[in-house]
Amino acid sequence: MMRSPVSVITLLFVGIEILQAQWNPYAGVVPSLTQGATVITSSGGSSALAIDGDKNTCWQSGNPNAVLPSGYISRPDLNILLGVGATSRFKSSSNANGTNSTDGNVSNSSAINVSGAKAWLSYDFPAPVTLRTVSIKCGVPAVISVYAHHPNGDSTLIGALGTPDNFSLKKFSPVVNSVVKLKLICNARFSVFEVAAMSKLPTEYLIVDMLQSKRVGYIETRYWSDSVATATSIYLSNDGINWSLAGNVNPYAFQTIIVRPPAPMQARYVKIEHTLVEVDYAKVNVWEVEVFDEHGPYGPFPAPVPQRSSVKEILGTNGLWGWGHNMFSNSIPAGQGPTRFATMSSHGRNYHNMHWDIDDPDDIPDYDNMPFGLALWWLDWDREYLAWNRAGLKVQASIQFSEWIPPTRMANWNNPYQAAYNYGYAFARHFGPTQGNGLVDVMEIGNEPWTYPASFYLEVFRGMLHGAKAGDPALKVIPCALQAGYPGAEYATGGNWMGARITQAEAPLIDGINVHHYSYTYDQNGARIAVEPEHPESDMRGVVNDIRFRDANLPGKKIYLSEWGWDSDGAGESCNFGECVSEHEQAVYAVRGAMMFMRLGINRITWYFYGNQASG
């Protein structure tokens, strides 16, 4: 049956709308359970900044009123006298109404009249307490003495208010133990505006209310307490009253800290509590709180995929021109350079510097006239890549340009799309498998151009992609290294989030996605450390986010893990990085990591790096 042109056009538009509806830039993201939550704090403002997904914005306590000298007065969790003036525990020489004396408002007062030559008031404690801090504001006509009474009838003079303290809030820090009564005595009638006391070290806290009970097994937070905190603890609760300790953390850590409760539990509230030293105007910060189930921000591993390739067939090595020998690879002695790494790799990834080919991004490389047609007059990529191929290595060329043209010089791209198109076309036409000499297997559009804004990278990406596919449709082309799990890593000025740097428009032409993953997490001090690939907090699990993005948006496309590995000592050299493992661990982790990636169905894994980068 013949359809009318209108019907065909209608079906075409319907099909496009369905495809657009199916594209989901957030497909790889595991949302924090704090999304949509509310925040309760002990003090300060801008509390929502602690759950805004940006680790560079924060809630700060104590604005405008720090816990000391006076912020604690209105807090029932700290002020053990709050409201006591309105109870039978308050007594005075003139049977005064003491409500105003402990209402948390330093502007209201109660009058204490003389009886028997003295004016006095007292507050009883139902059980002995420690008085660490006492704050008093009075109208002072004469000296007012402040005593702490003990169970045996003795008393301790905490201090006194003189006429210079008239109508001022005065703070005492006595640290007196076993106190059952606090008493103020004066020889004249006086007014009392507020009496407050703390029996424990002050605290500041931030509580995230997730609005309903959720399964919590992984809490990631970044905070800062400078030198004013003695402890930092994280608690969970279902009712906001009864709290379970999830973990104690280093109060001085500045970078990300990950806490897991002893076992996953149901909780509605998450509290980060800093215990402070007793200094005035102390402030603490919480930059971010993210909460997940036991799988963290990565989500559960997918079902294992049958792997039909050998380790060598998917394994590659990151290298560069000459493999550190400062000569073309066809001149390197046998057993070195590409012939050395071909014993365990099927491909080599080359950091192909664009500025070696052209002097200006708007120039067009003349690959057919090498070595004289390139920016480096002596460079001949045919000679170099032919040596790799003959050694048994397929070539994966990572075209580096942001390292040459940083964001401050982006204007050097007069026409980013057209310049990138011309470069991609020339590259594919010369090196592609059907229109060129077939020396390059995969072309990457950028290595880590993460300092470019997404909109600018997309111009370059689209231009080079379209040019390469026009030059040789059979050349495999992939984007730069990106990640699918953290939208917060994308800013107006740069980033690497896949959801912002690959769109549905490029999907039909790319041959896969490109990712980098190293096995890092953070220790109790917030320092980044290298860990085994199976570690439940390893960043390497981010590949699971990438798989979900691929499955949702690019089904059937390949995943190229073009950088992974561990730093270690070896070959007589020490490891100068803070994230080093032993040489034995490096080897064991490499084998286990490769097995893990193969079971996840990753198509190509490229070890970083072929040698010590400093010495080659």
Coordinates of C-alpha atoms in Angstrom, one line a residue:
M1 CA 0.0 0.0 0.0
M2 CA 1.3 3.4 -0.9
R3 CA 1.3 6.1 1.8
S4 CA 0.7 9.7 1.1
P5 CA 3.6 12.2 1.5
V6 CA 1.7 13.8 4.4
S7 CA 1.4 10.4 6.2
V8 CA 5.1 9.7 5.7
I9 CA 6.1 13.2 7.0
T10 CA 3.8 12.7 10.0
L11 CA 5.3 9.4 10.9
L12 CA 8.8 10.9 10.5
F13 CA 8.0 13.7 13.0
V14 CA 6.4 11.3 15.4
G15 CA 9.5 9.0 15.2
I16 CA 11.7 12.0 15.9
E17 CA 9.6 13.1 18.9
I18 CA 9.8 9.5 20.3
L19 CA 13.6 9.4 19.9
Q20 CA 13.9 12.9 21.6
A21 CA 11.7 11.7 24.4
Q22 CA 13.9 8.7 24.9
W23 CA 17.1 10.7 25.2
N24 CA 18.0 11.1 28.9
P25 CA 21.1 13.1 29.8
Y26 CA 20.6 12.0 33.4
A27 CA 20.4 8.3 32.6
G28 CA 23.7 7.5 34.3
V29 CA 23.0 9.5 37.5
V30 CA 22.1 8.0 40.8
P31 CA 20.3 10.9 42.5
S32 CA 21.2 11.7 46.1
L33 CA 18.4 10.9 48.5
T34 CA 18.8 14.5 49.7
Q35 CA 17.2 15.8 46.5
G36 CA 14.0 17.6 47.5
A37 CA 14.9 17.5 51.2
T38 CA 14.8 20.3 53.7
V39 CA 17.5 21.4 56.0
I40 CA 17.4 22.2 59.7
T41 CA 20.4 23.9 61.4
S42 CA 21.5 25.0 64.8
S43 CA 22.3 28.5 63.5
G44 CA 23.3 30.4 60.4
G45 CA 21.7 30.8 57.1
S46 CA 21.8 29.5 53.5
S47 CA 21.4 26.0 54.8
A48 CA 20.1 24.8 51.4
L49 CA 23.6 25.2 50.0
A50 CA 24.5 22.0 51.9
I51 CA 22.4 19.9 49.5
D52 CA 22.6 21.9 46.3
G53 CA 24.9 19.5 44.6
D54 CA 27.8 21.9 44.5
K55 CA 30.7 21.1 46.9
N56 CA 32.0 24.7 46.5
T57 CA 29.1 26.3 48.2
C58 CA 28.4 25.9 51.9
W59 CA 26.3 26.4 55.0
Q60 CA 28.1 28.3 57.7
S61 CA 27.1 28.3 61.4
G62 CA 26.9 31.3 63.6
N63 CA 25.6 33.9 61.2
P64 CA 24.5 36.2 62.7
N65 CA 24.8 34.7 66.2
A66 CA 27.5 32.2 67.0
V67 CA 26.9 29.6 69.7
L68 CA 29.3 31.5 71.9
P69 CA 29.1 34.0 73.4
S70 CA 25.3 34.1 73.2
G71 CA 23.9 31.9 70.5
Y72 CA 23.4 29.0 72.8
I73 CA 21.0 30.9 75.0
S74 CA 17.9 30.2 72.9
R75 CA 18.8 26.6 72.2
P76 CA 17.1 24.0 74.3
D77 CA 19.7 21.4 73.4
L78 CA 22.4 23.5 75.0
N79 CA 20.9 25.9 77.5
I80 CA 20.0 23.8 80.6
L81 CA 18.2 26.8 82.2
L82 CA 16.0 27.6 79.2
G83 CA 12.4 27.9 80.5
V84 CA 13.3 27.0 84.1
G85 CA 12.3 30.5 85.4
A86 CA 8.7 29.6 84.7
T87 CA 8.8 26.4 86.8
S88 CA 9.0 25.6 90.5
R89 CA 12.7 25.1 90.2
F90 CA 13.0 28.9 90.2
K91 CA 13.0 30.7 93.6
S92 CA 13.6 34.3 94.7
S93 CA 13.7 36.6 97.7
S94 CA 10.4 38.2 96.7
N95 CA 8.5 35.4 95.0
A96 CA 9.1 37.2 91.7
N97 CA 7.8 35.8 88.4
G98 CA 11.0 34.4 86.9
T99 CA 9.7 33.6 83.4
N100 CA 11.5 36.4 81.7
S101 CA 14.8 35.4 83.4
T102 CA 15.2 32.2 81.3
D103 CA 13.0 32.8 78.2
G104 CA 15.9 33.1 75.8
N105 CA 15.2 36.8 75.2
V106 CA 17.8 39.1 76.7
S107 CA 15.5 42.1 76.3
N108 CA 12.8 41.0 78.9
S109 CA 13.5 41.3 82.6
S110 CA 12.2 40.2 86.0
A111 CA 12.5 42.4 89.1
I112 CA 14.1 40.8 92.2
N113 CA 13.3 42.7 95.4
V114 CA 15.1 42.7 98.7
S115 CA 13.9 40.5 101.5
G116 CA 15.8 40.3 104.8
A117 CA 18.6 42.7 103.5
K118 CA 19.3 40.6 100.4
A119 CA 17.8 40.2 97.0
W120 CA 18.4 36.8 95.5
L121 CA 17.2 34.2 93.0
S122 CA 18.1 30.6 92.4
Y123 CA 17.6 27.8 89.9
D124 CA 17.6 24.2 91.1
F125 CA 18.8 21.2 89.0
P126 CA 17.0 17.9 89.4
A127 CA 20.4 16.1 89.4
P128 CA 24.0 17.3 89.8
V129 CA 25.4 18.9 86.6
T130 CA 28.6 20.4 85.4
L131 CA 28.5 24.1 84.8
R132 CA 30.9 24.8 81.9
T133 CA 29.5 28.2 80.8
V134 CA 27.2 30.6 82.6
S135 CA 25.9 33.8 80.9
I136 CA 24.0 36.5 82.9
K137 CA 22.5 39.9 82.0
C138 CA 21.3 42.1 84.8
G139 CA 20.6 45.6 85.8
V140 CA 23.4 45.9 88.4
P141 CA 22.9 48.5 91.2
A142 CA 25.5 46.8 93.3
V143 CA 27.8 43.8 93.2
I144 CA 25.9 40.6 92.3
S145 CA 27.6 37.4 93.4
V146 CA 27.1 34.2 91.5
Y147 CA 27.4 30.8 93.4
A148 CA 27.3 27.2 92.4
H149 CA 25.9 25.0 95.2
H150 CA 26.8 21.4 95.7
P151 CA 24.9 18.4 97.2
N152 CA 26.9 18.6 100.5
G153 CA 25.8 22.2 101.1
D154 CA 29.1 23.8 100.1
S155 CA 29.1 26.5 97.4
T156 CA 31.6 27.8 94.9
L157 CA 31.9 31.4 93.9
I158 CA 31.7 31.5 90.1
G159 CA 32.1 35.2 89.7
A160 CA 30.5 38.6 90.2
L161 CA 28.8 41.3 88.2
G162 CA 29.8 44.9 89.0
T163 CA 28.3 48.2 87.9
P164 CA 30.5 48.2 84.8
D165 CA 28.5 45.1 83.8
N166 CA 25.2 46.9 84.0
F167 CA 22.8 45.8 81.3
S168 CA 25.6 43.8 79.6
L169 CA 25.7 40.1 79.0
K170 CA 28.5 38.6 80.9
K171 CA 29.9 35.1 80.3
F172 CA 31.7 33.0 82.9
S173 CA 33.5 29.7 82.1
P174 CA 33.9 28.1 85.5
V175 CA 33.8 24.3 84.7
V176 CA 32.4 23.4 88.1
N177 CA 31.3 19.9 88.7
S178 CA 28.4 18.4 90.8
V179 CA 26.2 21.5 90.9
V180 CA 22.6 21.3 92.2
K181 CA 21.8 25.0 92.4
L182 CA 22.8 28.3 90.8
K183 CA 22.2 31.3 93.0
L184 CA 22.6 35.1 92.4
I185 CA 22.8 37.4 95.5
C186 CA 22.8 41.2 95.8
N187 CA 22.5 43.8 98.6
A188 CA 20.0 45.8 96.5
R189 CA 17.0 45.3 94.3
F190 CA 18.1 44.2 90.8
S191 CA 16.6 43.2 87.6
V192 CA 17.5 40.0 85.7
F193 CA 17.1 39.9 81.9
E194 CA 18.6 36.4 81.3
V195 CA 20.5 33.6 83.1
A196 CA 21.7 30.8 80.9
A197 CA 24.1 27.8 81.4
M198 CA 25.7 25.0 79.5
S199 CA 26.8 21.7 81.0
K200 CA 28.6 20.3 77.9
L201 CA 30.8 21.5 75.1
P202 CA 28.9 23.6 72.6
T203 CA 27.7 22.0 69.3
E204 CA 26.6 23.1 65.9
Y205 CA 24.6 20.8 63.7
L206 CA 23.0 20.5 60.3
I207 CA 20.1 18.1 59.8
V208 CA 18.9 16.9 56.4
D209 CA 15.2 15.9 56.5
M210 CA 14.6 13.6 53.5
L211 CA 10.8 13.9 54.2
Q212 CA 10.3 10.1 54.3
S213 CA 12.2 7.1 55.6
K214 CA 14.8 5.9 53.1
R215 CA 17.4 3.1 53.0
V216 CA 20.7 4.7 53.9
G217 CA 24.0 2.9 53.5
Y218 CA 26.4 5.6 52.2
I219 CA 26.8 9.2 53.3
E220 CA 29.2 11.5 51.5
T221 CA 30.0 14.9 53.0
R222 CA 32.4 17.7 52.8
Y223 CA 32.7 20.0 55.8
W224 CA 35.2 22.2 57.6
S225 CA 35.7 23.1 61.2
D226 CA 39.1 24.7 61.1
S227 CA 40.6 24.3 64.7
V228 CA 37.4 25.1 66.6
A229 CA 35.9 21.5 66.7
T230 CA 37.0 18.7 68.9
A231 CA 34.8 16.0 67.3
T232 CA 32.5 15.5 64.3
S233 CA 29.8 12.8 64.3
I234 CA 27.1 11.7 61.8
Y235 CA 23.8 10.4 63.1
L236 CA 20.7 8.8 61.5
S237 CA 17.2 8.9 62.8
N238 CA 13.7 8.0 61.7
D239 CA 11.9 10.4 64.1
G240 CA 14.3 13.2 64.7
I241 CA 14.4 12.3 68.4
N242 CA 16.2 9.0 68.7
W243 CA 19.5 9.0 66.9
S244 CA 21.9 6.2 65.9
L245 CA 25.5 6.9 65.3
A246 CA 26.6 6.3 61.7
G247 CA 30.2 7.2 62.3
N248 CA 32.7 9.5 63.9
V249 CA 34.9 11.4 61.5
N250 CA 37.9 13.6 61.6
P251 CA 36.8 17.1 62.5
Y252 CA 39.8 18.6 60.7
A253 CA 39.3 16.9 57.4
F254 CA 38.6 19.3 54.5
Q255 CA 38.0 17.1 51.5
T256 CA 35.2 14.6 50.9
I257 CA 34.6 12.0 53.7
I258 CA 32.5 8.9 53.1
V259 CA 30.7 7.3 56.1
R260 CA 28.8 4.0 56.1
P261 CA 26.6 3.0 59.0
P262 CA 27.4 -0.5 60.5
A263 CA 24.6 -1.8 58.3
P264 CA 22.2 -0.1 55.9
M265 CA 19.2 1.2 57.8
Q266 CA 16.0 3.1 57.3
A267 CA 16.2 6.8 58.2
R268 CA 14.5 10.0 57.5
Y269 CA 17.0 12.4 59.1
V270 CA 20.8 12.7 58.7
K271 CA 22.6 14.9 61.2
I272 CA 26.2 16.2 61.0
E273 CA 27.2 17.5 64.4
H274 CA 30.4 19.4 65.3
T275 CA 31.4 19.6 68.9
L276 CA 33.2 22.9 69.5
V277 CA 35.9 24.2 71.7
E278 CA 34.6 26.9 74.1
V279 CA 35.7 30.0 72.2
D280 CA 33.6 32.9 71.1
Y281 CA 32.4 33.3 67.5
A282 CA 33.5 29.9 66.4
K283 CA 32.1 28.9 63.1
V284 CA 31.9 25.6 61.2
N285 CA 30.9 24.8 57.6
V286 CA 29.1 22.0 55.7
W287 CA 29.7 22.2 52.0
E288 CA 27.6 19.2 50.9
V289 CA 25.7 16.2 52.1
E290 CA 24.8 13.4 49.7
V291 CA 23.0 10.2 50.9
F292 CA 22.6 6.9 49.0
D293 CA 21.8 3.3 49.7
E294 CA 24.7 0.9 50.2
H295 CA 25.6 1.1 46.5
G296 CA 26.5 4.7 46.8
P297 CA 26.5 7.2 43.8
Y298 CA 27.2 4.4 41.4
G299 CA 24.2 2.1 41.9
P300 CA 24.3 -1.7 41.8
F301 CA 26.5 -3.6 39.4
P302 CA 24.6 -4.8 36.3
A303 CA 24.4 -8.5 35.6
P304 CA 27.7 -9.9 34.2
V305 CA 28.1 -10.0 30.5
P306 CA 29.6 -13.0 28.7
Q307 CA 33.0 -11.9 27.4
R308 CA 34.1 -13.5 24.1
S309 CA 37.4 -11.6 23.8
S310 CA 40.7 -12.4 25.4
V311 CA 42.3 -10.0 27.8
K312 CA 44.9 -9.0 25.2
E313 CA 42.2 -8.3 22.7
I314 CA 40.6 -5.6 24.8
L315 CA 43.7 -4.4 26.6
G316 CA 45.8 -1.5 25.3
T317 CA 48.5 0.8 26.5
N318 CA 48.7 4.6 26.6
G319 CA 51.8 5.8 24.8
L320 CA 53.1 8.6 22.6
W321 CA 55.3 9.3 19.7
G322 CA 58.5 7.3 20.0
W323 CA 57.5 5.7 23.3
G324 CA 60.0 7.8 25.2
H325 CA 63.0 7.0 22.9
N326 CA 63.0 10.4 21.1
M327 CA 63.0 8.7 17.7
F328 CA 60.5 7.3 15.3
S329 CA 59.1 4.0 16.4
N330 CA 60.4 2.1 13.4
S331 CA 63.9 3.0 14.5
I332 CA 63.5 1.7 18.1
P333 CA 65.4 -1.6 18.7
A334 CA 63.3 -4.7 18.7
G335 CA 61.7 -5.5 22.0
Q336 CA 61.3 -1.8 22.9
G337 CA 58.6 0.7 22.0
P338 CA 55.5 -0.7 20.3
T339 CA 57.0 -4.2 19.9
R340 CA 57.4 -4.4 23.7
F341 CA 53.8 -3.5 24.5
A342 CA 52.3 -5.5 21.7
T343 CA 53.2 -8.6 23.7
M344 CA 50.3 -7.8 26.1
S345 CA 48.2 -5.2 24.2
S346 CA 46.1 -5.2 21.1
H347 CA 46.2 -1.4 20.7
G348 CA 48.2 1.7 21.6
R349 CA 46.6 5.0 22.4
N350 CA 48.6 8.0 21.3
Y351 CA 48.3 11.5 22.6
H352 CA 48.2 13.1 19.1
N353 CA 48.9 16.7 19.7
M354 CA 47.0 18.9 17.2
H355 CA 49.6 21.6 17.4
W356 CA 52.2 19.2 16.0
D357 CA 50.1 19.1 12.9
I358 CA 49.0 22.7 12.4
D359 CA 50.2 26.1 13.7
D360 CA 46.7 27.5 14.0
P361 CA 43.4 25.7 14.6
D362 CA 42.0 27.1 11.5
D363 CA 44.8 25.7 9.4
I364 CA 44.3 22.4 7.5
P365 CA 46.9 19.7 8.0
D366 CA 48.5 18.4 4.8
Y367 CA 49.0 14.8 5.7
D368 CA 49.6 13.8 2.1
N369 CA 52.8 15.9 2.1
M370 CA 54.4 14.7 5.3
P371 CA 56.9 15.4 6.7
F372 CA 56.8 18.9 5.2
G373 CA 53.1 19.5 5.4
L374 CA 52.8 19.7 9.2
A375 CA 53.7 22.2 11.8
L376 CA 56.7 20.1 12.8
W377 CA 58.6 20.0 9.6
W378 CA 60.1 16.6 10.4
L379 CA 57.0 14.8 11.6
D380 CA 55.7 11.9 9.6
W381 CA 52.7 10.1 11.3
D382 CA 52.6 7.5 8.5
R383 CA 56.1 6.4 9.6
E384 CA 55.2 6.4 13.3
Y385 CA 51.8 4.7 13.0
L386 CA 53.0 2.1 10.5
A387 CA 55.5 1.0 13.1
W388 CA 52.8 0.6 15.7
N389 CA 50.6 -1.4 13.2
R390 CA 53.5 -3.7 12.2
A391 CA 54.2 -4.4 15.8
G392 CA 50.7 -5.6 16.2
L393 CA 49.1 -2.5 17.8
K394 CA 46.0 -0.8 16.4
V395 CA 46.2 2.9 16.8
Q396 CA 43.8 4.9 18.9
A397 CA 44.6 8.6 18.3
S398 CA 43.5 11.0 21.0
I399 CA 43.5 14.5 19.3
Q400 CA 44.7 16.9 22.0
F401 CA 43.8 20.6 21.5
S402 CA 42.7 22.2 24.8
E403 CA 46.3 21.6 26.1
W404 CA 47.5 23.7 23.2
I405 CA 44.7 26.3 23.1
P406 CA 43.4 26.9 26.7
P407 CA 40.1 28.7 27.5
T408 CA 41.9 32.1 27.7
R409 CA 42.8 31.7 24.0
M410 CA 39.6 30.1 22.6
A411 CA 39.3 33.1 20.2
N412 CA 42.2 31.5 18.3
W413 CA 39.4 29.2 16.8
N414 CA 38.0 31.8 14.4
N415 CA 35.3 29.3 13.3
P416 CA 35.4 26.4 15.8
Y417 CA 33.0 24.2 13.9
Q418 CA 34.5 24.7 10.4
A419 CA 38.1 24.5 11.7
A420 CA 37.3 21.2 13.5
Y421 CA 35.4 19.9 10.5
N422 CA 38.4 20.6 8.2
Y423 CA 40.8 18.9 10.6
G424 CA 38.6 15.8 11.1
Y425 CA 38.0 15.5 7.3
A426 CA 41.7 15.7 6.5
F427 CA 42.6 13.2 9.3
A428 CA 40.0 10.6 8.3
R429 CA 40.7 11.0 4.6
H430 CA 44.3 10.2 5.2
F431 CA 44.2 7.6 8.0
G432 CA 40.8 6.1 7.7
P433 CA 40.3 2.4 6.8
T434 CA 38.4 2.8 3.5
Q435 CA 39.4 6.3 2.2
G436 CA 42.8 6.5 3.7
N437 CA 45.8 4.2 4.5
G438 CA 44.0 2.5 7.4
L439 CA 46.8 3.3 10.0
V440 CA 44.3 4.7 12.6
D441 CA 41.6 2.5 14.1
V442 CA 39.9 5.0 16.5
M443 CA 39.9 8.8 16.6
E444 CA 39.1 10.6 19.9
I445 CA 37.9 14.2 19.7
G446 CA 39.9 15.6 22.6
N447 CA 41.6 13.9 25.5
E448 CA 40.4 15.8 28.6
P449 CA 39.3 19.3 27.2
W450 CA 37.4 19.8 30.5
T451 CA 38.4 23.5 30.8
Y452 CA 36.2 24.4 27.8
P453 CA 32.6 25.3 28.3
A454 CA 30.2 22.6 27.1
S455 CA 28.8 24.8 24.4
F456 CA 32.3 25.5 22.9
Y457 CA 33.4 21.8 23.2
L458 CA 30.2 20.8 21.4
E459 CA 31.1 23.1 18.5
V460 CA 34.5 21.5 18.1
F461 CA 33.1 18.0 18.7
R462 CA 30.4 18.3 16.1
G463 CA 32.7 19.9 13.6
M464 CA 35.4 17.2 13.9
L465 CA 32.9 14.4 14.1
H466 CA 31.0 15.5 10.9
G467 CA 34.3 16.1 9.1
A468 CA 35.8 12.8 10.1
K469 CA 32.7 10.8 9.1
A470 CA 32.5 12.8 5.8
G471 CA 36.2 12.0 5.2
D472 CA 35.8 8.2 5.9
P473 CA 32.5 7.0 7.4
A474 CA 34.3 3.7 8.4
L475 CA 36.8 5.5 10.8
K476 CA 35.6 4.9 14.4
V477 CA 35.1 8.3 16.1
I478 CA 34.4 8.8 19.8
P479 CA 34.2 12.0 22.0
C480 CA 36.7 13.1 24.6
A481 CA 36.8 11.3 28.0
L482 CA 33.6 12.1 30.0
Q483 CA 31.6 10.7 32.9
A484 CA 27.9 10.1 33.3
G485 CA 27.4 10.0 37.1
Y486 CA 28.1 13.6 38.4
P487 CA 26.2 16.5 36.8
G488 CA 27.7 18.7 39.6
A489 CA 31.0 18.4 37.8
E490 CA 29.7 20.6 35.0
Y491 CA 30.1 24.3 35.3
A492 CA 29.6 27.3 33.0
T493 CA 33.3 27.5 32.4
G494 CA 34.1 23.8 32.1
G495 CA 33.3 20.2 33.1
N496 CA 33.2 16.6 32.0
W497 CA 29.6 15.5 32.5
M498 CA 28.5 13.3 29.6
G499 CA 24.9 14.6 29.9
A500 CA 26.1 18.1 28.8
R501 CA 28.7 17.2 26.3
I502 CA 27.0 14.5 24.2
T503 CA 23.6 15.2 22.8
Q504 CA 21.1 13.3 20.7
A505 CA 22.4 15.1 17.6
E506 CA 25.8 13.4 17.8
A507 CA 24.5 10.0 18.9
P508 CA 24.0 8.4 15.4
L509 CA 27.5 9.2 14.3
I510 CA 29.7 8.3 17.3
D511 CA 30.9 4.8 17.6
G512 CA 30.9 4.7 21.4
I513 CA 31.7 6.7 24.6
N514 CA 35.1 7.4 26.1
V515 CA 35.7 7.3 29.8
H516 CA 38.6 7.5 32.3
H517 CA 38.4 5.8 35.7
Y518 CA 41.0 5.4 38.4
S519 CA 40.5 3.6 41.7
Y520 CA 40.5 6.3 44.3
T521 CA 38.5 7.0 47.5
Y522 CA 39.2 9.2 50.6
D523 CA 40.7 8.2 53.9
Q524 CA 39.5 9.5 57.3
N525 CA 41.5 12.7 56.9
G526 CA 39.9 13.4 53.5
A527 CA 43.1 12.6 51.6
R528 CA 42.6 10.8 48.3
I529 CA 44.0 7.3 48.3
A530 CA 44.3 4.4 45.8
V531 CA 42.3 1.3 46.6
E532 CA 41.6 -2.1 45.1
P533 CA 39.2 -2.1 42.1
E534 CA 36.4 -4.0 44.1
H535 CA 36.4 -1.4 46.9
P536 CA 32.8 -0.4 47.5
E537 CA 33.8 3.3 47.5
S538 CA 36.3 3.2 44.6
D539 CA 35.8 5.9 41.9
M540 CA 36.3 3.1 39.4
R541 CA 32.7 2.1 40.0
G542 CA 31.8 5.2 38.0
V543 CA 31.9 3.0 35.0
V544 CA 28.6 1.6 36.1
N545 CA 27.1 5.0 35.6
D546 CA 28.5 5.2 32.2
I547 CA 27.0 1.8 31.3
R548 CA 23.6 3.0 32.3
F549 CA 23.9 6.1 30.2
R550 CA 25.1 4.0 27.2
D551 CA 22.3 1.5 27.6
A552 CA 19.6 4.2 27.8
N553 CA 20.8 6.5 25.1
L554 CA 23.3 4.7 22.9
P555 CA 22.3 1.0 22.9
G556 CA 24.8 -1.2 21.1
K557 CA 27.6 1.5 21.1
K558 CA 31.0 0.6 22.6
I559 CA 32.6 1.8 25.8
Y560 CA 36.2 2.8 25.5
L561 CA 37.9 3.0 28.9
S562 CA 40.9 4.9 27.6
E563 CA 42.7 5.5 30.9
W564 CA 42.8 3.4 34.1
G565 CA 45.5 2.0 36.4
W566 CA 47.5 2.5 39.6
D567 CA 50.7 4.4 40.4
S568 CA 53.5 2.4 42.1
D569 CA 57.2 2.1 42.8
G570 CA 59.1 -0.1 40.3
A571 CA 62.1 -0.5 38.0
G572 CA 64.3 1.1 40.7
E573 CA 62.2 4.3 40.9
S574 CA 60.1 5.6 43.8
C575 CA 56.5 6.7 43.5
N576 CA 56.2 10.4 44.2
F577 CA 52.4 10.6 44.2
G578 CA 50.2 10.5 47.2
E579 CA 48.0 7.8 45.8
C580 CA 50.6 5.1 45.3
V581 CA 50.3 1.3 45.9
S582 CA 53.0 -1.3 46.0
E583 CA 54.3 -2.8 42.8
H584 CA 52.8 -6.1 43.8
E585 CA 49.4 -4.5 44.5
Q586 CA 49.6 -2.7 41.2
A587 CA 50.0 -6.0 39.3
V588 CA 47.3 -7.8 41.3
Y589 CA 44.9 -4.9 41.0
A590 CA 45.5 -4.7 37.2
V591 CA 44.5 -8.3 36.7
R592 CA 41.5 -8.1 39.0
G593 CA 40.5 -4.7 37.4
A594 CA 40.7 -6.2 33.9
M595 CA 38.5 -9.1 34.9
M596 CA 36.0 -6.8 36.4
F597 CA 35.8 -4.6 33.3
M598 CA 35.5 -7.7 31.1
R599 CA 32.6 -9.0 33.1
L600 CA 30.9 -5.6 32.8
G601 CA 31.2 -5.8 29.0
I602 CA 33.6 -2.9 28.5
N603 CA 34.9 -3.1 25.0
R604 CA 38.4 -1.7 25.3
I605 CA 40.6 -0.9 28.3
T606 CA 43.8 1.1 27.9
W607 CA 46.3 1.1 30.7
Y608 CA 47.8 4.4 31.8
F609 CA 50.8 4.7 31.2
Y610 CA 53.5 2.9 29.2
G611 CA 56.3 4.1 31.5
N612 CA 57.4 6.7 34.0
Q613 CA 56.1 9.9 32.5
A614 CA 58.9 12.0 33.8
S615 CA 61.8 9.9 32.5
G616 CA 60.0 7.9 29.7

